[in-house]
Amino acid sequence: MTAIATLGSHCSLQVLKGAKDEGLKTILVCEKKREKLYKRFPFIDELIIVDSFKEVLDQKCQSILEENNAVLIPHGTLVAQMSSEEIESIKTPVFGNKWILRWESDREMKEKLMREAKLPMPEPVTEPSKIEKLVIVKRQGAAGGKGYFMAANEEDYNSKRNQLISEGIISKDETLYIQEYAAGVLAYLTFFYSPLREELEFFGVDQRHESDIEGLGRIPADQQLKSNKVPSFNVIGNSPLVLRESLLDEVYTMGENFVEAAKRVVAPGMNGPFCIEGVYDENAKFTSFEFSARIVAGSNIYMDGSPYYSLLFNETMSMGKRIAREIKTAAESGQIDKITT
Ligand code: AMP
């Protein structure tokens, strides 16, 4: 029998509930401090208690996973807390493509893959002296938007950067990435590509709620002007969104272009769930500033199924259950190698 394993954070509840619904054994790699929380959920069969998630790399943890014939589901916490080298060294089969996670973490590689996929992107700004329009300044990796800031020119950039350094939020030698700010309606588009069926599914859309940039909108302008706090983009939660139906065709095209580009650039391609993140402007033109090459936490909204999946499946289908279904189908037909790396 195959088991599904993941790290206790991000979207682990949804992933393991979906696996249980598909009749698979569920294993959670759980930090000691969260044991009490995760013990509340009866669909988790086994907890592997660790002090730090990095222990997933240790022989002890990997042997338990191997004994259980486990497939590890990567999510944002794995990407945020481990280096690409560490992720690539995991011996347990990883669902999807662990090699593409490096392309998610490294800004230059990310930009390259997005260009290859012909995704319309905000222009990168190579140095602070070249800031001519409003920009957003980002940190490397899946930092979750913490420590990001907006700047209108070089002087503004320097003063905010210095402030964040003095507050200990960013470090002095950190390489920051500057990108033009794209204004509009936020839309995070989640897909699932099945290498077994060779088919792309559009799962749904969510919006992220980020603090404290969103809080700014609740403060009158005169109070905003008096504040010298640099607002951050720290994700707090997500909410659902459906798109105008006329936008769907383009959404599928973007997803398909991404899958094709990933196949060319990083074998075996973009298998499993992924997300293209961006904004729609006043002409309903999409600009993408980011992708995630694995399940995103925005899919937690749809634990009882998403509107778009209810069009494709005649049953309740969460992303966690979709992943488990793919693994189960692959296991039953001897194709686990096709869906893991
Ligand atoms: P990221 O780490 O790229 O996902 O960015 C975190 C958050 O910053 C996003 O969820 C957006 O709210 C915001 N953001 C990032 N890039 C841009 C951009 N180019 N224009 C506008 N907002 C952005």
mmCIF file of C-alpha atoms and ligand atoms in Angstrom:
data_model
loop_
_atom_site.group_PDB
_atom_site.id
_atom_site.type_symbol
_atom_site.label_atom_id
_atom_site.label_comp_id
_atom_site.label_asym_id
_atom_site.label_seq_id
_atom_site.Cartn_x
_atom_site.Cartn_y
_atom_site.Cartn_z
ATOM 1 C CA MET A 1 0.000 0.000 0.000
ATOM 2 C CA THR A 2 1.134 3.535 -0.737
ATOM 3 C CA ALA A 3 1.208 6.221 1.971
ATOM 4 C CA ILE A 4 1.054 9.986 1.612
ATOM 5 C CA ALA A 5 3.407 12.084 3.726
ATOM 6 C CA THR A 6 3.875 15.809 4.147
ATOM 7 C CA LEU A 7 5.247 18.419 6.550
ATOM 8 C CA GLY A 8 2.850 19.682 9.233
ATOM 9 C CA SER A 9 2.119 23.202 8.025
ATOM 10 C CA HIS A 10 0.762 25.160 5.007
ATOM 11 C CA CYS A 11 -1.862 22.795 3.512
ATOM 12 C CA SER A 12 -1.021 19.511 5.253
ATOM 13 C CA LEU A 13 -4.516 19.028 6.679
ATOM 14 C CA GLN A 14 -6.122 19.248 3.284
ATOM 15 C CA VAL A 15 -3.492 16.994 1.685
ATOM 16 C CA LEU A 16 -3.855 14.268 4.317
ATOM 17 C CA LYS A 17 -7.654 14.479 4.457
ATOM 18 C CA GLY A 18 -7.719 14.023 0.676
ATOM 19 C CA ALA A 19 -5.369 11.053 0.958
ATOM 20 C CA LYS A 20 -7.517 9.448 3.644
ATOM 21 C CA ASP A 21 -10.627 9.935 1.503
ATOM 22 C CA GLU A 22 -8.823 8.004 -1.229
ATOM 23 C CA GLY A 23 -8.091 5.173 1.214
ATOM 24 C CA LEU A 24 -4.355 5.824 1.544
ATOM 25 C CA LYS A 25 -2.286 5.782 4.730
ATOM 26 C CA THR A 26 -1.390 9.279 5.973
ATOM 27 C CA ILE A 27 1.846 10.359 7.663
ATOM 28 C CA LEU A 28 2.652 13.793 9.030
ATOM 29 C CA VAL A 29 6.171 15.001 9.758
ATOM 30 C CA CYS A 30 5.307 17.151 12.743
ATOM 31 C CA GLU A 31 7.292 19.623 14.825
ATOM 32 C CA LYS A 32 7.029 18.882 18.568
ATOM 33 C CA LYS A 33 5.399 22.251 19.224
ATOM 34 C CA ARG A 34 2.510 21.396 16.854
ATOM 35 C CA GLU A 35 1.851 17.841 18.062
ATOM 36 C CA LYS A 36 -1.197 18.880 20.080
ATOM 37 C CA LEU A 37 -2.743 20.666 17.113
ATOM 38 C CA TYR A 38 -2.327 17.847 14.628
ATOM 39 C CA LYS A 39 -3.475 15.136 17.066
ATOM 40 C CA ARG A 40 -6.927 16.722 16.838
ATOM 41 C CA PHE A 41 -7.392 15.320 13.317
ATOM 42 C CA PRO A 42 -8.419 11.660 13.138
ATOM 43 C CA PHE A 43 -7.474 11.240 9.470
ATOM 44 C CA ILE A 44 -3.744 11.465 10.330
ATOM 45 C CA ASP A 45 -2.571 7.877 10.830
ATOM 46 C CA GLU A 46 0.988 8.474 11.961
ATOM 47 C CA LEU A 47 3.010 11.409 13.266
ATOM 48 C CA ILE A 48 6.779 11.517 12.889
ATOM 49 C CA ILE A 49 7.762 13.982 15.607
ATOM 50 C CA VAL A 50 10.792 16.173 14.819
ATOM 51 C CA ASP A 51 12.483 19.233 16.319
ATOM 52 C CA SER A 52 12.953 20.757 12.883
ATOM 53 C CA PHE A 53 11.590 19.933 9.438
ATOM 54 C CA LYS A 54 15.147 19.470 8.190
ATOM 55 C CA GLU A 55 15.080 16.092 9.944
ATOM 56 C CA VAL A 56 13.096 14.839 6.978
ATOM 57 C CA LEU A 57 16.535 14.518 5.375
ATOM 58 C CA ASP A 58 17.808 12.243 8.159
ATOM 59 C CA GLN A 59 18.144 8.524 7.686
ATOM 60 C CA LYS A 60 15.684 7.809 10.524
ATOM 61 C CA CYS A 61 12.859 9.774 8.968
ATOM 62 C CA GLN A 62 13.584 8.586 5.445
ATOM 63 C CA SER A 63 13.557 4.927 6.557
ATOM 64 C CA ILE A 64 10.101 5.309 8.141
ATOM 65 C CA LEU A 65 8.862 6.870 4.913
ATOM 66 C CA GLU A 66 10.470 4.123 2.849
ATOM 67 C CA GLU A 67 8.979 1.343 5.005
ATOM 68 C CA ASN A 68 5.567 2.864 4.371
ATOM 69 C CA ASN A 69 6.102 3.222 0.645
ATOM 70 C CA ALA A 70 5.406 6.921 1.093
ATOM 71 C CA VAL A 71 5.190 9.681 -1.475
ATOM 72 C CA LEU A 72 6.111 13.108 -0.060
ATOM 73 C CA ILE A 73 3.905 16.040 -1.071
ATOM 74 C CA PRO A 74 5.994 19.233 -1.300
ATOM 75 C CA HIS A 75 4.425 22.531 -0.276
ATOM 76 C CA GLY A 76 5.404 26.119 0.559
ATOM 77 C CA THR A 77 6.955 25.264 3.927
ATOM 78 C CA LEU A 78 9.331 22.758 2.345
ATOM 79 C CA VAL A 79 10.395 25.362 -0.226
ATOM 80 C CA ALA A 80 10.728 28.123 2.396
ATOM 81 C CA GLN A 81 12.655 26.114 4.982
ATOM 82 C CA MET A 82 14.985 24.010 2.861
ATOM 83 C CA SER A 83 17.598 24.870 0.283
ATOM 84 C CA SER A 84 17.214 23.586 -3.269
ATOM 85 C CA GLU A 85 20.162 21.224 -2.652
ATOM 86 C CA GLU A 86 18.438 19.786 0.404
ATOM 87 C CA ILE A 87 15.154 19.295 -1.445
ATOM 88 C CA GLU A 88 16.935 17.638 -4.350
ATOM 89 C CA SER A 89 18.693 15.244 -1.945
ATOM 90 C CA ILE A 90 15.443 13.861 -0.494
ATOM 91 C CA LYS A 91 15.398 10.113 -1.160
ATOM 92 C CA THR A 92 11.678 9.609 -0.596
ATOM 93 C CA PRO A 93 9.787 9.959 -3.909
ATOM 94 C CA VAL A 94 8.539 13.558 -4.148
ATOM 95 C CA PHE A 95 5.210 14.155 -5.866
ATOM 96 C CA GLY A 96 5.536 16.246 -9.037
ATOM 97 C CA ASN A 97 8.981 17.544 -9.971
ATOM 98 C CA LYS A 98 11.413 18.387 -7.164
ATOM 99 C CA TRP A 99 13.883 19.822 -9.704
ATOM 100 C CA ILE A 100 11.479 22.604 -10.702
ATOM 101 C CA LEU A 101 11.359 23.865 -7.088
ATOM 102 C CA ARG A 102 14.813 25.389 -7.650
ATOM 103 C CA TRP A 103 13.264 27.381 -10.510
ATOM 104 C CA GLU A 104 10.647 28.654 -8.089
ATOM 105 C CA SER A 105 13.170 29.717 -5.422
ATOM 106 C CA ASP A 106 15.787 31.434 -7.598
ATOM 107 C CA ARG A 107 14.581 34.787 -8.977
ATOM 108 C CA GLU A 108 16.650 34.641 -12.169
ATOM 109 C CA MET A 109 15.646 31.100 -13.013
ATOM 110 C CA LYS A 110 12.051 31.975 -12.207
ATOM 111 C CA GLU A 111 12.105 34.886 -14.633
ATOM 112 C CA LYS A 112 13.664 32.676 -17.308
ATOM 113 C CA LEU A 113 10.950 30.028 -17.031
ATOM 114 C CA MET A 114 8.195 32.638 -17.024
ATOM 115 C CA ARG A 115 9.616 34.193 -20.206
ATOM 116 C CA GLU A 116 9.901 30.753 -21.788
ATOM 117 C CA ALA A 117 6.184 30.267 -20.951
ATOM 118 C CA LYS A 118 5.400 33.639 -22.568
ATOM 119 C CA LEU A 119 3.759 34.908 -19.389
ATOM 120 C CA PRO A 120 3.285 38.670 -19.465
ATOM 121 C CA MET A 121 5.477 39.959 -16.627
ATOM 122 C CA PRO A 122 6.196 43.282 -14.932
ATOM 123 C CA GLU A 123 9.587 44.634 -16.048
ATOM 124 C CA PRO A 124 12.472 43.904 -13.693
ATOM 125 C CA VAL A 125 14.527 46.952 -12.682
ATOM 126 C CA THR A 126 18.233 46.117 -12.627
ATOM 127 C CA GLU A 127 19.387 48.746 -10.104
ATOM 128 C CA PRO A 128 17.876 51.307 -7.757
ATOM 129 C CA SER A 129 19.136 54.258 -9.860
ATOM 130 C CA LYS A 130 16.900 53.001 -12.700
ATOM 131 C CA ILE A 131 13.648 53.224 -10.731
ATOM 132 C CA GLU A 132 11.369 55.488 -12.756
ATOM 133 C CA LYS A 133 7.904 54.172 -11.868
ATOM 134 C CA LEU A 134 6.446 52.656 -8.727
ATOM 135 C CA VAL A 135 8.270 49.379 -7.980
ATOM 136 C CA ILE A 136 7.966 46.528 -5.518
ATOM 137 C CA VAL A 137 11.169 45.308 -3.896
ATOM 138 C CA LYS A 138 11.310 41.612 -3.061
ATOM 139 C CA ARG A 139 13.506 39.217 -1.132
ATOM 140 C CA GLN A 140 14.785 35.899 -2.493
ATOM 141 C CA GLY A 141 12.924 32.626 -1.929
ATOM 142 C CA ALA A 142 9.441 31.914 -0.663
ATOM 143 C CA ALA A 143 9.629 34.600 2.050
ATOM 144 C CA GLY A 144 5.858 35.064 1.870
ATOM 145 C CA GLY A 145 6.080 38.790 1.160
ATOM 146 C CA LYS A 146 7.550 39.690 4.551
ATOM 147 C CA GLY A 147 10.090 42.479 4.187
ATOM 148 C CA TYR A 148 8.881 43.449 0.702
ATOM 149 C CA PHE A 149 8.394 47.167 0.144
ATOM 150 C CA MET A 150 7.314 49.650 -2.490
ATOM 151 C CA ALA A 151 9.455 52.528 -3.760
ATOM 152 C CA ALA A 152 8.888 55.411 -6.138
ATOM 153 C CA ASN A 153 12.524 56.347 -6.814
ATOM 154 C CA GLU A 154 16.113 55.640 -5.728
ATOM 155 C CA GLU A 155 15.975 57.893 -2.681
ATOM 156 C CA ASP A 156 12.749 56.287 -1.499
ATOM 157 C CA TYR A 157 14.319 52.831 -2.109
ATOM 158 C CA ASN A 158 17.412 53.669 -0.037
ATOM 159 C CA SER A 159 15.503 55.127 2.869
ATOM 160 C CA LYS A 160 13.078 52.195 3.116
ATOM 161 C CA ARG A 161 15.841 49.625 2.695
ATOM 162 C CA ASN A 162 17.860 51.312 5.454
ATOM 163 C CA GLN A 163 14.827 51.428 7.716
ATOM 164 C CA LEU A 164 14.143 47.693 7.237
ATOM 165 C CA ILE A 165 17.823 46.890 7.871
ATOM 166 C CA SER A 166 17.781 48.930 11.090
ATOM 167 C CA GLU A 167 14.613 47.124 12.182
ATOM 168 C CA GLY A 168 16.357 43.780 11.545
ATOM 169 C CA ILE A 169 13.755 42.727 8.944
ATOM 170 C CA ILE A 170 16.240 42.431 6.082
ATOM 171 C CA SER A 171 20.004 42.078 6.214
ATOM 172 C CA LYS A 172 22.554 44.480 4.782
ATOM 173 C CA ASP A 173 24.116 42.033 2.344
ATOM 174 C CA GLU A 174 20.799 40.646 1.042
ATOM 175 C CA THR A 175 20.303 40.868 -2.752
ATOM 176 C CA LEU A 176 16.912 42.416 -3.371
ATOM 177 C CA TYR A 177 14.900 42.012 -6.531
ATOM 178 C CA ILE A 178 13.184 45.087 -7.954
ATOM 179 C CA GLN A 179 10.157 44.802 -10.211
ATOM 180 C CA GLU A 180 7.645 47.318 -11.596
ATOM 181 C CA TYR A 181 4.492 47.423 -9.509
ATOM 182 C CA ALA A 182 1.448 46.036 -11.379
ATOM 183 C CA ALA A 183 -1.823 47.501 -10.140
ATOM 184 C CA GLY A 184 -5.162 45.709 -10.494
ATOM 185 C CA VAL A 185 -7.243 42.821 -9.131
ATOM 186 C CA LEU A 186 -5.113 40.086 -7.584
ATOM 187 C CA ALA A 187 -5.730 36.603 -8.988
ATOM 188 C CA TYR A 188 -3.802 33.456 -8.104
ATOM 189 C CA LEU A 189 -4.636 30.809 -10.703
ATOM 190 C CA THR A 190 -4.222 27.182 -9.643
ATOM 191 C CA PHE A 191 -3.895 24.287 -12.090
ATOM 192 C CA PHE A 192 -3.186 20.574 -12.005
ATOM 193 C CA TYR A 193 -1.317 18.828 -14.786
ATOM 194 C CA SER A 194 -1.725 15.081 -14.938
ATOM 195 C CA PRO A 195 1.149 13.288 -16.678
ATOM 196 C CA LEU A 196 -0.953 10.105 -16.567
ATOM 197 C CA ARG A 197 -3.792 11.635 -18.566
ATOM 198 C CA GLU A 198 -1.558 14.234 -20.268
ATOM 199 C CA GLU A 199 -4.202 16.789 -19.423
ATOM 200 C CA LEU A 200 -4.299 20.207 -17.789
ATOM 201 C CA GLU A 201 -7.084 21.001 -15.321
ATOM 202 C CA PHE A 202 -7.916 24.496 -14.080
ATOM 203 C CA PHE A 203 -8.701 24.156 -10.378
ATOM 204 C CA GLY A 204 -9.574 27.634 -9.189
ATOM 205 C CA VAL A 205 -8.668 31.160 -8.235
ATOM 206 C CA ASP A 206 -7.925 32.743 -4.898
ATOM 207 C CA GLN A 207 -6.789 36.047 -3.541
ATOM 208 C CA ARG A 208 -4.185 36.497 -0.833
ATOM 209 C CA HIS A 209 -4.727 38.820 2.066
ATOM 210 C CA GLU A 210 -1.493 40.463 3.022
ATOM 211 C CA SER A 211 -0.621 42.448 6.100
ATOM 212 C CA ASP A 212 -0.113 45.183 6.619
ATOM 213 C CA ILE A 213 -0.480 46.525 3.076
ATOM 214 C CA GLU A 214 -4.208 45.741 3.212
ATOM 215 C CA GLY A 215 -4.601 47.480 6.550
ATOM 216 C CA LEU A 216 -3.449 50.716 4.928
ATOM 217 C CA GLY A 217 -6.712 50.945 2.977
ATOM 218 C CA ARG A 218 -8.605 51.226 6.287
ATOM 219 C CA ILE A 219 -6.715 54.288 7.405
ATOM 220 C CA PRO A 220 -7.619 57.778 6.152
ATOM 221 C CA ALA A 221 -5.008 59.355 3.849
ATOM 222 C CA ASP A 222 -3.942 62.027 6.340
ATOM 223 C CA GLN A 223 -3.109 59.313 8.911
ATOM 224 C CA GLN A 224 -1.249 57.309 6.278
ATOM 225 C CA LEU A 225 0.919 60.316 5.495
ATOM 226 C CA LYS A 226 1.885 60.696 9.149
ATOM 227 C CA SER A 227 2.984 57.065 9.477
ATOM 228 C CA ASN A 228 6.585 56.169 8.725
ATOM 229 C CA LYS A 229 6.035 52.419 8.888
ATOM 230 C CA VAL A 230 7.101 50.464 5.774
ATOM 231 C CA PRO A 231 4.103 48.240 4.934
ATOM 232 C CA SER A 232 4.830 44.578 4.285
ATOM 233 C CA PHE A 233 3.131 41.894 2.147
ATOM 234 C CA ASN A 234 2.966 39.085 4.711
ATOM 235 C CA VAL A 235 0.284 36.563 3.701
ATOM 236 C CA ILE A 236 -2.311 36.055 6.426
ATOM 237 C CA GLY A 237 -4.983 34.107 4.596
ATOM 238 C CA ASN A 238 -6.838 33.567 1.330
ATOM 239 C CA SER A 239 -10.299 34.091 -0.053
ATOM 240 C CA PRO A 240 -12.077 32.687 -3.112
ATOM 241 C CA LEU A 241 -12.621 34.365 -6.451
ATOM 242 C CA VAL A 242 -14.326 33.377 -9.669
ATOM 243 C CA LEU A 243 -13.370 34.958 -12.953
ATOM 244 C CA ARG A 244 -15.480 36.415 -15.726
ATOM 245 C CA GLU A 245 -16.122 33.414 -17.946
ATOM 246 C CA SER A 246 -14.684 35.262 -20.936
ATOM 247 C CA LEU A 247 -11.256 35.145 -19.225
ATOM 248 C CA LEU A 248 -11.157 31.352 -18.905
ATOM 249 C CA ASP A 249 -9.850 30.550 -22.357
ATOM 250 C CA GLU A 250 -6.789 32.704 -21.790
ATOM 251 C CA VAL A 251 -6.304 31.145 -18.351
ATOM 252 C CA TYR A 252 -6.096 27.658 -19.896
ATOM 253 C CA THR A 253 -3.689 28.948 -22.562
ATOM 254 C CA MET A 254 -1.387 30.395 -19.905
ATOM 255 C CA GLY A 255 -1.458 27.114 -17.980
ATOM 256 C CA GLU A 256 -0.742 25.106 -21.120
ATOM 257 C CA ASN A 257 2.117 27.387 -22.137
ATOM 258 C CA PHE A 258 3.588 26.965 -18.682
ATOM 259 C CA VAL A 259 3.367 23.170 -18.838
ATOM 260 C CA GLU A 260 4.978 23.141 -22.308
ATOM 261 C CA ALA A 261 7.780 25.501 -21.237
ATOM 262 C CA ALA A 262 8.497 23.454 -18.098
ATOM 263 C CA LYS A 263 8.749 20.276 -20.218
ATOM 264 C CA ARG A 264 11.417 21.951 -22.369
ATOM 265 C CA VAL A 265 13.364 23.515 -19.518
ATOM 266 C CA VAL A 266 13.274 21.176 -16.523
ATOM 267 C CA ALA A 267 12.441 17.501 -17.046
ATOM 268 C CA PRO A 268 10.019 15.875 -16.384
ATOM 269 C CA GLY A 269 8.102 19.197 -16.496
ATOM 270 C CA MET A 270 5.332 20.746 -14.424
ATOM 271 C CA ASN A 271 3.570 17.680 -13.086
ATOM 272 C CA GLY A 272 0.873 18.033 -10.404
ATOM 273 C CA PRO A 273 -0.450 21.282 -8.945
ATOM 274 C CA PHE A 274 0.985 24.719 -9.692
ATOM 275 C CA CYS A 275 -0.081 28.328 -9.464
ATOM 276 C CA ILE A 276 0.372 31.382 -11.686
ATOM 277 C CA GLU A 277 0.108 34.540 -9.627
ATOM 278 C CA GLY A 278 -0.652 38.023 -10.864
ATOM 279 C CA VAL A 279 -3.113 40.840 -11.403
ATOM 280 C CA TYR A 280 -5.770 41.828 -13.941
ATOM 281 C CA ASP A 281 -5.632 45.483 -14.979
ATOM 282 C CA GLU A 282 -8.481 47.754 -16.091
ATOM 283 C CA ASN A 283 -8.458 46.149 -19.558
ATOM 284 C CA ALA A 284 -8.643 42.655 -18.026
ATOM 285 C CA LYS A 285 -5.042 42.099 -19.140
ATOM 286 C CA PHE A 286 -3.182 39.694 -16.869
ATOM 287 C CA THR A 287 0.345 40.397 -15.634
ATOM 288 C CA SER A 288 2.077 37.607 -13.749
ATOM 289 C CA PHE A 289 4.666 38.347 -11.075
ATOM 290 C CA GLU A 290 5.206 34.869 -9.714
ATOM 291 C CA PHE A 291 4.589 31.140 -9.970
ATOM 292 C CA SER A 292 4.578 28.321 -7.443
ATOM 293 C CA ALA A 293 5.571 24.935 -8.811
ATOM 294 C CA ARG A 294 3.608 22.923 -6.208
ATOM 295 C CA ILE A 295 0.363 23.070 -4.248
ATOM 296 C CA VAL A 296 -0.403 26.556 -2.867
ATOM 297 C CA ALA A 297 -2.139 27.349 0.423
ATOM 298 C CA GLY A 298 -4.881 29.166 -1.503
ATOM 299 C CA SER A 299 -6.265 25.729 -2.380
ATOM 300 C CA ASN A 300 -7.197 25.341 1.328
ATOM 301 C CA ILE A 301 -10.290 27.415 0.574
ATOM 302 C CA TYR A 302 -11.651 24.601 -1.542
ATOM 303 C CA MET A 303 -11.416 21.612 0.822
ATOM 304 C CA ASP A 304 -14.962 20.763 -0.245
ATOM 305 C CA GLY A 305 -14.182 21.226 -3.921
ATOM 306 C CA SER A 306 -13.772 24.303 -6.099
ATOM 307 C CA PRO A 307 -16.351 25.784 -8.498
ATOM 308 C CA TYR A 308 -14.216 24.855 -11.516
ATOM 309 C CA TYR A 309 -13.558 21.298 -10.304
ATOM 310 C CA SER A 310 -17.290 20.788 -9.800
ATOM 311 C CA LEU A 311 -17.509 21.231 -13.599
ATOM 312 C CA LEU A 312 -14.874 18.560 -14.209
ATOM 313 C CA PHE A 313 -15.686 15.978 -11.518
ATOM 314 C CA ASN A 314 -19.062 14.626 -10.455
ATOM 315 C CA GLU A 315 -17.859 14.405 -6.883
ATOM 316 C CA THR A 316 -16.313 16.667 -4.271
ATOM 317 C CA MET A 317 -12.671 17.102 -5.234
ATOM 318 C CA SER A 318 -10.150 19.114 -3.223
ATOM 319 C CA MET A 319 -6.599 19.580 -4.474
ATOM 320 C CA GLY A 320 -5.425 17.216 -1.731
ATOM 321 C CA LYS A 321 -7.823 14.547 -2.975
ATOM 322 C CA ARG A 322 -6.814 15.186 -6.602
ATOM 323 C CA ILE A 323 -3.168 14.591 -5.716
ATOM 324 C CA ALA A 324 -4.054 11.392 -3.839
ATOM 325 C CA ARG A 325 -6.191 10.206 -6.778
ATOM 326 C CA GLU A 326 -3.249 10.661 -9.149
ATOM 327 C CA ILE A 327 -0.923 8.756 -6.805
ATOM 328 C CA LYS A 328 -3.436 5.964 -6.317
ATOM 329 C CA THR A 329 -4.029 5.616 -10.056
ATOM 330 C CA ALA A 330 -0.270 5.594 -10.709
ATOM 331 C CA ALA A 331 0.346 3.009 -7.955
ATOM 332 C CA GLU A 332 -2.396 0.725 -9.273
ATOM 333 C CA SER A 333 -0.973 0.853 -12.786
ATOM 334 C CA GLY A 334 2.727 0.653 -11.837
ATOM 335 C CA GLN A 335 3.454 4.229 -12.938
ATOM 336 C CA ILE A 336 4.670 5.871 -9.702
ATOM 337 C CA ASP A 337 7.897 6.857 -11.498
ATOM 338 C CA LYS A 338 5.856 8.922 -13.918
ATOM 339 C CA ILE A 339 4.420 11.182 -11.215
ATOM 340 C CA THR A 340 7.331 11.469 -8.766
ATOM 341 C CA THR A 341 10.971 12.534 -8.819
HETATM 342 P P1 AMP B 1 5.441 37.212 -4.381
HETATM 343 O O1 AMP B 1 6.443 36.771 -3.344
HETATM 344 O O2 AMP B 1 6.077 37.583 -5.684
HETATM 345 O O3 AMP B 1 4.296 36.231 -4.514
HETATM 346 O O4 AMP B 1 4.788 38.566 -3.856
HETATM 347 C C1 AMP B 1 4.075 38.668 -2.642
HETATM 348 C C2 AMP B 1 2.972 39.678 -2.833
HETATM 349 O O5 AMP B 1 3.480 40.936 -3.289
HETATM 350 C C3 AMP B 1 1.957 39.288 -3.908
HETATM 351 O O6 AMP B 1 0.995 38.421 -3.390
HETATM 352 C C4 AMP B 1 1.388 40.631 -4.320
HETATM 353 O O7 AMP B 1 0.434 41.134 -3.417
HETATM 354 C C5 AMP B 1 2.592 41.531 -4.223
HETATM 355 N N1 AMP B 1 3.283 41.673 -5.525
HETATM 356 C C6 AMP B 1 4.360 40.968 -5.918
HETATM 357 N N2 AMP B 1 4.806 41.400 -7.113
HETATM 358 C C7 AMP B 1 4.007 42.405 -7.490
HETATM 359 C C8 AMP B 1 3.981 43.290 -8.611
HETATM 360 N N3 AMP B 1 4.893 43.233 -9.563
HETATM 361 N N4 AMP B 1 2.980 44.203 -8.665
HETATM 362 C C9 AMP B 1 2.070 44.284 -7.673
HETATM 363 N N5 AMP B 1 2.071 43.514 -6.579
HETATM 364 C C10 AMP B 1 3.024 42.581 -6.475
#
